[in-house]
Amino acid sequence: MSQSDRDQESTKPDLMALVRPVSNTIDQCQLTHLHREKIDLTRAIKQHTDYVEVLRACGCHIVQVPPEHGCPDAVFVEDTAIVVNEIAVMTRPGAPSRRNEAASIRNSLSVYRDIRSINETTTLDGGDVVRLGNRFWVGISTRTSLGGAESLAVCLSPYGYHVEPVQVHDCLHLKSACCAIDQETLLHNPAWIKASHFPDTRCIEVDPAEPMAANVVAVNGRLLAAAAYPRTADLLDAAGYQVELIEADELAKAEGALTCCSILFRSLASAL
Ligand code: GLY
């Protein structure tokens, strides 16, 4: 992305970041690919607080959703909703323990968007949804069913969005394996998702020693990246991206990455 593209991006309407505090039960979180390790709650809260402050420093308006201490994974708000300019689509998380997270997110988002919901016989985690412009790829994973992808397509296609399912292997979510880093580029781990799934798309590979490094947050011309993956950060820096490193290793023990901790969406004049 050129500097003029970045300048244009930063003059778009304000970016909102919906976040929620770490639950004091996070040590009972869902785990799919990781072994359970003791989570230092104080450190997890500090890392999350710092993350929110970085989003604020990047120009985001922070929308704080109340804590849900009865839901261990509630800090990972990304999984509960997909927000586009026209609507917000409530998902149905694949892990039953996560379904009670949705109601308070729905309440908060209904201030900004008309709400739709995916079919209640299907499952979809927001972490399986990667967007580039008007294209969405939905990872079919242990959390997201093909029906969930199809149901998202029914919600989004009237607004001109195209939704395509892709199979996810070896990692929790599609966004564990690839994320958009600007309007035309994906960062990906080729061992988990091949570039051939993304035709006509510029793809950059993570450093092979850092398989988890593809999960970055693109926000107002900057990339927020986990400090645990410095080689990929250097690679992005060399490619001209402005990278900001964030300590997130305590949250990572709960199998949550940087994108998981926020839902980013544009404020719309009509919605404020
Ligand atoms: N612990 C994050 C998740 O499994 O949903």
Short mmCIF file of C-alpha atoms and ligand atoms in Angstrom, two decimals:
data_model
loop_
_atom_site.label_atom_id
_atom_site.label_comp_id
_atom_site.label_asym_id
_atom_site.label_seq_id
_atom_site.Cartn_x
_atom_site.Cartn_y
_atom_site.Cartn_z
CA MET A 1 0.00 0.00 0.00
CA SER A 2 1.45 3.39 -0.97
CA GLN A 3 1.69 6.34 1.40
CA SER A 4 -1.13 8.08 -0.49
CA ASP A 5 -3.31 4.96 -0.02
CA ARG A 6 -2.52 5.07 3.68
CA ASP A 7 -3.35 8.76 3.85
CA GLN A 8 -6.63 8.09 2.05
CA GLU A 9 -7.39 5.26 4.48
CA SER A 10 -6.77 7.49 7.50
CA THR A 11 -9.19 10.12 6.21
CA LYS A 12 -12.08 7.65 5.92
CA PRO A 13 -14.82 7.88 8.56
CA ASP A 14 -13.74 7.00 12.07
CA LEU A 15 -12.86 3.46 12.94
CA MET A 16 -14.57 1.87 15.93
CA ALA A 17 -13.04 -0.98 17.93
CA LEU A 18 -15.43 -3.09 19.98
CA VAL A 19 -13.61 -4.80 22.85
CA ARG A 20 -14.42 -6.58 26.10
CA PRO A 21 -12.32 -7.09 29.26
CA VAL A 22 -10.62 -10.41 29.97
CA SER A 23 -12.89 -12.76 31.95
CA ASN A 24 -11.57 -13.81 35.35
CA THR A 25 -12.37 -17.39 34.28
CA ILE A 26 -10.08 -17.29 31.21
CA ASP A 27 -8.12 -20.23 32.58
CA GLN A 28 -11.19 -22.37 31.70
CA CYS A 29 -11.08 -21.26 28.05
CA GLN A 30 -11.61 -23.52 25.06
CA LEU A 31 -8.43 -25.09 23.71
CA THR A 32 -8.23 -26.97 20.42
CA HIS A 33 -4.58 -27.14 19.35
CA LEU A 34 -2.71 -26.05 22.49
CA HIS A 35 -1.97 -27.78 25.77
CA ARG A 36 -3.41 -26.02 28.80
CA GLU A 37 -0.87 -23.79 30.55
CA LYS A 38 -1.41 -21.68 33.64
CA ILE A 39 -2.60 -18.24 32.63
CA ASP A 40 -1.46 -15.28 34.72
CA LEU A 41 -4.71 -13.28 34.90
CA THR A 42 -3.03 -10.03 35.91
CA ARG A 43 -0.63 -10.28 32.99
CA ALA A 44 -3.41 -11.19 30.56
CA ILE A 45 -5.42 -8.16 31.71
CA LYS A 46 -2.37 -5.91 31.32
CA GLN A 47 -1.70 -7.18 27.80
CA HIS A 48 -5.33 -6.64 26.85
CA THR A 49 -5.37 -3.15 28.34
CA ASP A 50 -2.22 -2.26 26.40
CA TYR A 51 -3.78 -3.66 23.21
CA VAL A 52 -6.83 -1.46 23.67
CA GLU A 53 -4.61 1.57 24.27
CA VAL A 54 -2.70 0.86 21.05
CA LEU A 55 -5.99 0.69 19.15
CA ARG A 56 -6.94 4.02 20.71
CA ALA A 57 -3.56 5.51 19.76
CA CYS A 58 -4.17 4.31 16.19
CA GLY A 59 -7.29 6.46 16.09
CA CYS A 60 -9.98 3.93 17.01
CA HIS A 61 -12.99 4.93 19.05
CA ILE A 62 -13.26 2.22 21.69
CA VAL A 63 -16.64 0.57 22.29
CA GLN A 64 -16.39 -1.31 25.60
CA VAL A 65 -18.77 -4.24 26.01
CA PRO A 66 -19.45 -5.33 29.62
CA PRO A 67 -17.37 -8.23 30.96
CA GLU A 68 -18.88 -11.74 30.91
CA HIS A 69 -17.00 -13.54 33.66
CA GLY A 70 -19.20 -16.61 33.22
CA CYS A 71 -17.85 -16.97 29.68
CA PRO A 72 -14.12 -17.80 29.81
CA ASP A 73 -13.46 -16.85 26.15
CA ALA A 74 -15.52 -13.64 26.14
CA VAL A 75 -12.50 -11.38 25.52
CA PHE A 76 -12.25 -12.91 22.03
CA VAL A 77 -15.11 -10.79 20.69
CA GLU A 78 -14.16 -11.25 17.05
CA ASP A 79 -15.84 -14.66 16.97
CA THR A 80 -19.30 -13.30 17.74
CA ALA A 81 -20.08 -10.96 14.84
CA ILE A 82 -19.15 -9.87 11.32
CA VAL A 83 -19.70 -6.15 10.75
CA VAL A 84 -19.87 -4.45 7.34
CA ASN A 85 -21.00 -0.92 6.59
CA GLU A 86 -24.57 -2.02 5.94
CA ILE A 87 -25.29 -4.58 8.70
CA ALA A 88 -23.85 -6.63 11.54
CA VAL A 89 -24.23 -10.41 11.31
CA MET A 90 -24.32 -12.27 14.61
CA THR A 91 -22.51 -15.59 14.33
CA ARG A 92 -23.16 -18.81 16.20
CA PRO A 93 -19.82 -19.90 17.70
CA GLY A 94 -18.87 -23.52 17.15
CA ALA A 95 -17.99 -24.08 20.82
CA PRO A 96 -21.28 -24.32 22.79
CA SER A 97 -19.56 -22.71 25.82
CA ARG A 98 -19.19 -19.52 23.77
CA ARG A 99 -22.79 -19.00 22.70
CA ASN A 100 -23.75 -16.91 25.74
CA GLU A 101 -21.20 -14.30 24.67
CA ALA A 102 -23.44 -13.05 21.89
CA ALA A 103 -26.30 -11.21 23.61
CA SER A 104 -24.26 -8.32 25.02
CA ILE A 105 -22.34 -7.94 21.75
CA ARG A 106 -25.62 -7.79 19.89
CA ASN A 107 -26.87 -5.06 22.23
CA SER A 108 -23.75 -2.99 21.68
CA LEU A 109 -23.68 -3.42 17.91
CA SER A 110 -27.38 -2.63 17.52
CA VAL A 111 -26.53 1.01 18.28
CA TYR A 112 -24.48 1.12 15.08
CA ARG A 113 -25.99 -1.39 12.66
CA ASP A 114 -29.11 -3.33 11.75
CA ILE A 115 -28.58 -6.84 13.05
CA ARG A 116 -28.87 -10.11 11.12
CA SER A 117 -28.09 -13.60 12.40
CA ILE A 118 -26.81 -16.72 10.74
CA ASN A 119 -29.05 -19.77 10.62
CA GLU A 120 -29.28 -21.29 14.08
CA THR A 121 -28.68 -24.81 12.76
CA THR A 122 -25.19 -23.79 11.59
CA THR A 123 -21.98 -22.60 13.26
CA LEU A 124 -19.59 -19.78 12.44
CA ASP A 125 -16.70 -18.22 14.36
CA GLY A 126 -15.68 -14.73 13.26
CA GLY A 127 -12.07 -15.89 13.49
CA ASP A 128 -12.77 -17.97 10.40
CA VAL A 129 -13.76 -14.96 8.32
CA VAL A 130 -11.13 -13.09 6.30
CA ARG A 131 -12.15 -10.02 4.33
CA LEU A 132 -10.44 -8.22 1.49
CA GLY A 133 -12.59 -5.46 0.00
CA ASN A 134 -15.90 -7.00 -1.00
CA ARG A 135 -14.51 -10.56 -0.88
CA PHE A 136 -14.87 -12.82 2.14
CA TRP A 137 -13.22 -16.19 2.64
CA VAL A 138 -14.73 -18.39 5.34
CA GLY A 139 -12.66 -21.16 6.86
CA ILE A 140 -14.46 -24.46 7.29
CA SER A 141 -12.94 -25.59 10.56
CA THR A 142 -13.67 -27.41 13.80
CA ARG A 143 -15.74 -24.31 14.68
CA THR A 144 -17.33 -23.24 11.40
CA SER A 145 -19.61 -25.38 9.27
CA LEU A 146 -20.19 -25.11 5.54
CA GLY A 147 -23.76 -24.16 6.43
CA GLY A 148 -22.40 -21.28 8.51
CA ALA A 149 -20.44 -20.00 5.52
CA GLU A 150 -23.52 -20.35 3.31
CA SER A 151 -25.67 -18.58 5.85
CA LEU A 152 -23.19 -15.70 6.04
CA ALA A 153 -23.32 -15.51 2.24
CA VAL A 154 -27.12 -15.20 2.37
CA CYS A 155 -26.77 -12.26 4.79
CA LEU A 156 -24.00 -10.45 2.87
CA SER A 157 -24.69 -11.11 -0.81
CA PRO A 158 -27.57 -8.57 -1.08
CA TYR A 159 -24.96 -5.88 -0.37
CA GLY A 160 -22.57 -6.99 -3.11
CA TYR A 161 -20.21 -9.10 -1.01
CA HIS A 162 -18.87 -12.40 -2.29
CA VAL A 163 -18.35 -15.25 0.20
CA GLU A 164 -16.20 -18.29 -0.55
CA PRO A 165 -15.56 -21.26 1.77
CA VAL A 166 -12.02 -22.66 2.18
CA GLN A 167 -11.01 -25.72 4.19
CA VAL A 168 -8.89 -25.03 7.29
CA HIS A 169 -6.34 -27.61 8.50
CA ASP A 170 -3.86 -27.73 11.38
CA CYS A 171 -4.91 -24.51 13.11
CA LEU A 172 -7.91 -23.15 14.98
CA HIS A 173 -9.27 -20.53 12.60
CA LEU A 174 -8.66 -19.27 9.08
CA LYS A 175 -7.31 -16.09 10.69
CA SER A 176 -4.68 -18.19 12.47
CA ALA A 177 -3.35 -18.90 8.97
CA CYS A 178 -3.96 -15.65 7.09
CA CYS A 179 -5.08 -12.07 7.56
CA ALA A 180 -5.56 -9.04 5.34
CA ILE A 181 -2.77 -6.50 5.82
CA ASP A 182 -4.16 -3.87 3.45
CA GLN A 183 -6.92 -3.64 0.87
CA GLU A 184 -5.16 -5.97 -1.56
CA THR A 185 -2.73 -8.16 0.37
CA LEU A 186 -2.91 -11.21 2.63
CA LEU A 187 -0.23 -12.33 5.08
CA HIS A 188 -0.33 -16.13 5.31
CA ASN A 189 1.38 -19.26 6.55
CA PRO A 190 1.67 -21.40 3.39
CA ALA A 191 1.92 -24.57 5.51
CA TRP A 192 -1.63 -23.98 6.71
CA ILE A 193 -3.26 -22.22 3.78
CA LYS A 194 -1.96 -22.05 0.22
CA ALA A 195 -1.92 -18.83 -1.79
CA SER A 196 -3.79 -20.71 -4.54
CA HIS A 197 -6.95 -20.32 -2.42
CA PHE A 198 -6.73 -16.58 -3.03
CA PRO A 199 -6.60 -15.99 -6.79
CA ASP A 200 -5.81 -12.47 -8.02
CA THR A 201 -4.59 -11.58 -4.54
CA ARG A 202 -1.14 -10.45 -3.44
CA CYS A 203 0.10 -12.83 -0.74
CA ILE A 204 3.09 -12.44 1.59
CA GLU A 205 4.35 -15.44 3.55
CA VAL A 206 5.22 -15.37 7.26
CA ASP A 207 8.76 -16.32 8.25
CA PRO A 208 8.81 -20.17 8.23
CA ALA A 209 10.07 -20.20 11.85
CA GLU A 210 6.93 -18.31 12.97
CA PRO A 211 3.87 -20.33 11.91
CA MET A 212 1.50 -18.31 14.13
CA ALA A 213 2.64 -14.91 12.82
CA ALA A 214 -0.05 -14.35 10.20
CA ASN A 215 -2.54 -13.01 12.73
CA VAL A 216 -2.07 -9.24 12.59
CA VAL A 217 -4.50 -6.34 12.92
CA ALA A 218 -4.51 -3.78 10.11
CA VAL A 219 -5.69 -0.48 11.51
CA ASN A 220 -5.50 2.97 9.94
CA GLY A 221 -2.38 2.20 7.92
CA ARG A 222 -0.56 0.35 10.69
CA LEU A 223 -0.12 -3.34 11.43
CA LEU A 224 -0.36 -4.54 15.01
CA ALA A 225 1.71 -7.70 15.30
CA ALA A 226 2.57 -10.03 18.17
CA ALA A 227 5.98 -9.30 19.65
CA ALA A 228 6.63 -13.05 19.75
CA TYR A 229 7.15 -13.04 15.96
CA PRO A 230 9.94 -10.52 15.24
CA ARG A 231 11.15 -12.14 12.00
CA THR A 232 7.82 -11.69 10.28
CA ALA A 233 7.62 -8.16 11.69
CA ASP A 234 11.01 -7.40 10.11
CA LEU A 235 9.82 -8.84 6.83
CA LEU A 236 6.70 -6.64 6.89
CA ASP A 237 8.78 -3.63 7.85
CA ALA A 238 11.07 -4.28 4.87
CA ALA A 239 7.99 -4.49 2.64
CA GLY A 240 7.06 -0.95 3.71
CA TYR A 241 4.46 -1.61 6.39
CA GLN A 242 4.38 0.35 9.62
CA VAL A 243 4.46 -2.41 12.23
CA GLU A 244 3.67 -1.99 15.92
CA LEU A 245 4.65 -4.91 18.16
CA ILE A 246 2.33 -5.92 21.00
CA GLU A 247 3.02 -8.35 23.84
CA ALA A 248 0.21 -10.91 23.70
CA ASP A 249 1.79 -14.17 24.82
CA GLU A 250 -0.41 -14.54 27.93
CA LEU A 251 -3.59 -14.20 25.85
CA ALA A 252 -2.07 -16.62 23.33
CA LYS A 253 -2.07 -19.33 26.02
CA ALA A 254 -5.88 -19.14 25.72
CA GLU A 255 -5.51 -19.75 21.97
CA GLY A 256 -6.46 -16.17 21.24
CA ALA A 257 -4.55 -13.98 18.82
CA LEU A 258 -4.56 -10.24 18.16
CA THR A 259 -7.52 -10.05 15.80
CA CYS A 260 -9.62 -12.12 18.23
CA CYS A 261 -9.68 -9.28 20.77
CA SER A 262 -11.58 -6.68 18.73
CA ILE A 263 -14.25 -6.11 16.12
CA LEU A 264 -13.25 -3.18 13.91
CA PHE A 265 -15.88 -1.31 11.94
CA ARG A 266 -16.46 2.10 10.42
CA SER A 267 -18.68 4.56 12.19
CA LEU A 268 -21.36 5.81 9.85
CA ALA A 269 -22.73 9.32 10.21
CA SER A 270 -26.27 7.96 10.08
CA ALA A 271 -25.56 5.51 12.87
CA LEU A 272 -24.19 8.00 15.40
N1 GLY B 1 -9.89 -20.02 23.40
C1 GLY B 1 -10.32 -19.44 22.18
C2 GLY B 1 -11.29 -20.33 21.53
O1 GLY B 1 -11.03 -21.49 21.52
O2 GLY B 1 -12.32 -19.95 21.04
#
